Short mmCIF file of C-alpha atoms and ligand atoms in Angstrom, two decimals:
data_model
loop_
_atom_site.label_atom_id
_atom_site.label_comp_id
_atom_site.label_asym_id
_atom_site.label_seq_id
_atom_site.Cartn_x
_atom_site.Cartn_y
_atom_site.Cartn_z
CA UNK A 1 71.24 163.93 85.55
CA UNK A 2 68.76 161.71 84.53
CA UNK A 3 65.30 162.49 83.51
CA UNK A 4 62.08 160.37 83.93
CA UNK A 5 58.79 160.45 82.14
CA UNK A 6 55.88 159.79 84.32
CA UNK A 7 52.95 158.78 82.47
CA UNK A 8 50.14 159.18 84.48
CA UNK A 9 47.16 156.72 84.00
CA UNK A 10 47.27 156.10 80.53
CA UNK A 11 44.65 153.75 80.82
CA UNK A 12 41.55 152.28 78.38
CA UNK A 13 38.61 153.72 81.10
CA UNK A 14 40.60 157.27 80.59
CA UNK A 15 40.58 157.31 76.93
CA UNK A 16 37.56 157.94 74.69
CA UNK A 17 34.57 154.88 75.06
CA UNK A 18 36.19 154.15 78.26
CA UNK A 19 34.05 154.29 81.24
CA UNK A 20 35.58 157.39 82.93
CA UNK A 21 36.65 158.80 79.40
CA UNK A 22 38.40 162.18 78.80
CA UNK A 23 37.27 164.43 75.90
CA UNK A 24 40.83 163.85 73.44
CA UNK A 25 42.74 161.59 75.79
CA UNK A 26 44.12 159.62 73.00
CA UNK A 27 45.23 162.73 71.59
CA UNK A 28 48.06 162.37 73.89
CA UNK A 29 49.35 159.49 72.18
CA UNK A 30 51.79 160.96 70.00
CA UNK A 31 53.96 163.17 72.13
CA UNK A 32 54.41 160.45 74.62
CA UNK A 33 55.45 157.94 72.57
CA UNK A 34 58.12 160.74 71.65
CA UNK A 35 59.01 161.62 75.70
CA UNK A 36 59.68 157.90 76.18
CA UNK A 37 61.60 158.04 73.44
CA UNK A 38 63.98 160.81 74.27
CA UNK A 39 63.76 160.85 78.81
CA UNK A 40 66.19 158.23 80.63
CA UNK A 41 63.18 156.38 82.96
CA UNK A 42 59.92 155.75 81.83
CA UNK A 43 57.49 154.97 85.02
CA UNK A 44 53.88 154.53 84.49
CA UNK A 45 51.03 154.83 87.03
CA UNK A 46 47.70 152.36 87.44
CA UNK A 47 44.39 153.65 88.45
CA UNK A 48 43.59 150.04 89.93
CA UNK A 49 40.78 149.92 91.77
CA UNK A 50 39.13 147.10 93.92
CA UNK A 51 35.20 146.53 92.46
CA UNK A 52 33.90 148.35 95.37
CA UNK A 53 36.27 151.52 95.59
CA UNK A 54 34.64 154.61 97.45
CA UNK A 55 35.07 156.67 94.61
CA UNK A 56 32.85 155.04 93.33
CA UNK A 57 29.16 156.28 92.38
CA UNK A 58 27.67 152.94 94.34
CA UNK A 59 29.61 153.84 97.38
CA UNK A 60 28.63 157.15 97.08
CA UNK A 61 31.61 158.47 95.51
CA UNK A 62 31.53 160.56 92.65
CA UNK A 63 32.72 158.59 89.76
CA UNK A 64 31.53 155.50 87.55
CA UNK A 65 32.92 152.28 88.29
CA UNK A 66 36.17 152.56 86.35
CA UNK A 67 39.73 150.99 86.10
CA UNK A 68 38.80 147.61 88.29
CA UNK A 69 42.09 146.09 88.58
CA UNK A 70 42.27 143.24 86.63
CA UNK A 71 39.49 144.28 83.74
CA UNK A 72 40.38 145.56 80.26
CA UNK A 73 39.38 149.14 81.46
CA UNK A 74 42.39 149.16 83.31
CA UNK A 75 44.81 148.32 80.71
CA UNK A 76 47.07 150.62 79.76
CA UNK A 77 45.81 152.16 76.59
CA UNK A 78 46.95 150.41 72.90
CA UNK A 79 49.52 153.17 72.35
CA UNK A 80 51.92 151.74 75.49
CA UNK A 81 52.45 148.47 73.82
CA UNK A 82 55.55 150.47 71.77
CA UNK A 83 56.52 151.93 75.19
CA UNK A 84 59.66 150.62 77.30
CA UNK A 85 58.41 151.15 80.85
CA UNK A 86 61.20 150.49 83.71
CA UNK A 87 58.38 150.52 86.49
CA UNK A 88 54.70 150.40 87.04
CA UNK A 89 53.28 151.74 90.29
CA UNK A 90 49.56 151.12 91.12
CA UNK A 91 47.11 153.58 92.82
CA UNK A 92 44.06 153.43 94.44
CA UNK A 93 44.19 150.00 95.62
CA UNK A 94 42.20 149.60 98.49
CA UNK A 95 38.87 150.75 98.70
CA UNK A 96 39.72 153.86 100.85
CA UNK A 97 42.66 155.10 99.12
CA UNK A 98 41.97 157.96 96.61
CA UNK A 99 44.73 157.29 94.81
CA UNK A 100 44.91 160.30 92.62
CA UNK A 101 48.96 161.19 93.24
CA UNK A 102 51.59 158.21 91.98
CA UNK A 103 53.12 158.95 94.73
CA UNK A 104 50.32 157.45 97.77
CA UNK A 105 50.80 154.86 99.37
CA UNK A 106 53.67 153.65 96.60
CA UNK A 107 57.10 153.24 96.19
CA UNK A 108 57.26 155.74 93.31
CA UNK A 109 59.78 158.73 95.13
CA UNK A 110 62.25 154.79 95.63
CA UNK A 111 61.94 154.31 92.07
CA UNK A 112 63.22 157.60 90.79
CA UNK A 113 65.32 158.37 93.23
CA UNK A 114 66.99 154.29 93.28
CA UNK A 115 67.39 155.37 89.55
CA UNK A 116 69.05 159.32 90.16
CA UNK A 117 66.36 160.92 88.50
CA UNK A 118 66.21 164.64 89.09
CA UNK A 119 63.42 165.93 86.90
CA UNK A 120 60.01 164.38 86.32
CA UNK A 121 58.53 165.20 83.12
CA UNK A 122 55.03 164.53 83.79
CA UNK A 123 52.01 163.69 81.17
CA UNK A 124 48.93 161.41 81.22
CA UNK A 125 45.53 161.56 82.41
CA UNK A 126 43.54 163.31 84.17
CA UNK A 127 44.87 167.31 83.84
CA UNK A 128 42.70 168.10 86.92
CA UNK A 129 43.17 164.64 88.94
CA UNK A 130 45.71 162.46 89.08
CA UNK A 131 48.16 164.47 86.91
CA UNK A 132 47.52 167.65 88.74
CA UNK A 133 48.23 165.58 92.54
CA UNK A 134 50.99 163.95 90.88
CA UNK A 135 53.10 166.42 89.90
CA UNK A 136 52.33 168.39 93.24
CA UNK A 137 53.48 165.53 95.24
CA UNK A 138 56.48 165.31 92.72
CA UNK A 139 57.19 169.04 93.82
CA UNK A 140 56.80 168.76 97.58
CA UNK A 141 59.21 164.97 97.23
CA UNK A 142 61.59 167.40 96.00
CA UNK A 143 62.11 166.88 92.30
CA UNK A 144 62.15 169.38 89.43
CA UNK A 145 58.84 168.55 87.62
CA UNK A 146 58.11 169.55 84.11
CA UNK A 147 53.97 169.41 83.03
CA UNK A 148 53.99 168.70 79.71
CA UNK A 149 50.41 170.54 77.97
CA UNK A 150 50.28 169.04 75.09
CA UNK A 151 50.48 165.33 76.96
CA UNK A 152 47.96 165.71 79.13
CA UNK A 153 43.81 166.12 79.13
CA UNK A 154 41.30 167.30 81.72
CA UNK A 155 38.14 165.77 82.98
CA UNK A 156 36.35 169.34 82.93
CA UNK A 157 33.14 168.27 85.29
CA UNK A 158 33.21 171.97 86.12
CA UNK A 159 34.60 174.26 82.80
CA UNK A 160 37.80 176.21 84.20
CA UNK A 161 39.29 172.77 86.14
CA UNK A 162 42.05 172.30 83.67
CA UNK A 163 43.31 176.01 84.03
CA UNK A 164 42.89 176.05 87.16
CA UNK A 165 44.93 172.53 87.70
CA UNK A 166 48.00 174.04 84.98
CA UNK A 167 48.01 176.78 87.78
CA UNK A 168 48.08 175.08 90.93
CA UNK A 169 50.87 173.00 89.84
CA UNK A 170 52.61 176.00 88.23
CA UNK A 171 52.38 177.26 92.03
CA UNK A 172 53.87 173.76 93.49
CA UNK A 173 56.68 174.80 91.20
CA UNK A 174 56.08 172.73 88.68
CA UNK A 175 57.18 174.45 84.57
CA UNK A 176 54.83 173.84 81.71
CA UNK A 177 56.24 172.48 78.73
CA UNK A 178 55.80 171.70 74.67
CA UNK A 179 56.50 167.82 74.25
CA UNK A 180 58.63 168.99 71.37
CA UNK A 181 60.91 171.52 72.92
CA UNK A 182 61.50 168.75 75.53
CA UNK A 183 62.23 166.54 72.87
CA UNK A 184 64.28 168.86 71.04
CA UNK A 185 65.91 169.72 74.47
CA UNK A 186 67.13 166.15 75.04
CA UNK A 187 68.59 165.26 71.41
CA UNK A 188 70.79 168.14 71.27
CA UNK A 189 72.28 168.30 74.80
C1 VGL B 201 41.43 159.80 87.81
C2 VGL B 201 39.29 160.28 88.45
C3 VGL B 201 39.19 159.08 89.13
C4 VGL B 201 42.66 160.20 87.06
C5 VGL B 201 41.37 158.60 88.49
O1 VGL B 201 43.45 159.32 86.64
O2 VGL B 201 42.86 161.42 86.86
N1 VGL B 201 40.40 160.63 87.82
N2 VGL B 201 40.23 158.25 89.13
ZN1 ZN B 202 40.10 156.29 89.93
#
């Protein structure tokens, strides 16, 4: 059964000297460049916000103004450009969506299940945002979802978020994973 990789907001605001950036989020570079490589489907997710999202600290949200659609922010990050993506699914598009889980308001559960997909191997950023809502949703939609640790990185505003993200999706049912065992999973089966 096919396999999909869902990169989660692998974005320039996300990475480091972005405006929302996460401490080693270009770290994660490496092992999904080898995911895409090895999974069936790649889909990719968009933080794309409208210039006056609530989230926002001006709206009284509590974020800086990141990932405006249309802005280099919002570009996916350098290392995509190797990347074959089959779909891109945008989040957070109106000003009162949240928009942390791929799977609001889109047509992401379509896409993978149009496409058979039975396990989502999910990386990306953040650990203890949108990865963490993502791969719940991916759980509850019905799929088996695979975190992978070494693709993903955490915001941290409060120290203990990450953990405590790696267990509430372990408790969706999500598994945590090594990109390379994954890898290593794929080639030889
Ligand atoms: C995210 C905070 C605000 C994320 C998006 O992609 O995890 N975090 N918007
Ligand atoms: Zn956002």
């Amino acid at each position: 059964m096919p396999r999909a990789l869902l990169i989660v907001d692998f974005q320039n605001d996300f990475a480091p000297g972005g405006a929302l950036a996460v401490r080693g989020g270009d770290e994660i570079a490496a092992p999904i460049e080898r995911l895409a490589e090895a999974l069936d489907v790649v889909v990719a997710t968009r933080d794309w916000h409208p210039p006056d999202h609530d989230s926002f600290a001006a709206q009284g949200g509590p974020w800086p103004v990141h990932c405006v659609r249309g802005t280099e922010g919002a570009e996916f990050h350098p290392a995509m450009r190797g990347i074959e993506i089959d779909a891109v699914v945008d989040v957070g598009r109106e000003r009162d969506e949240e928009g942390y889980s791929g799977f609001e308001n889109s047509d992401l559960a379509a896409i993978l299940r149009d496409r058979d997909v039975d396990e989502v191997v999910v990386g990306g950023l953040a650990t203890d945002y949108c990865v963490r809502a993502s791969a719940i949703d991916a759980c509850r939609e019905g799929f088996q979802v695979t975190v992978v640790e070494d693709a993903i990185r955490a915001v941290e505003v409060n120290e203990g978020d990450s953990r405590r993200a790696l267990a509430d999706m372990r408790a969706a049912g999500a598994r945590i994973a090594d990109s390379r065992d994954l890898v290593a999973d794929a080639t030889s089966g």
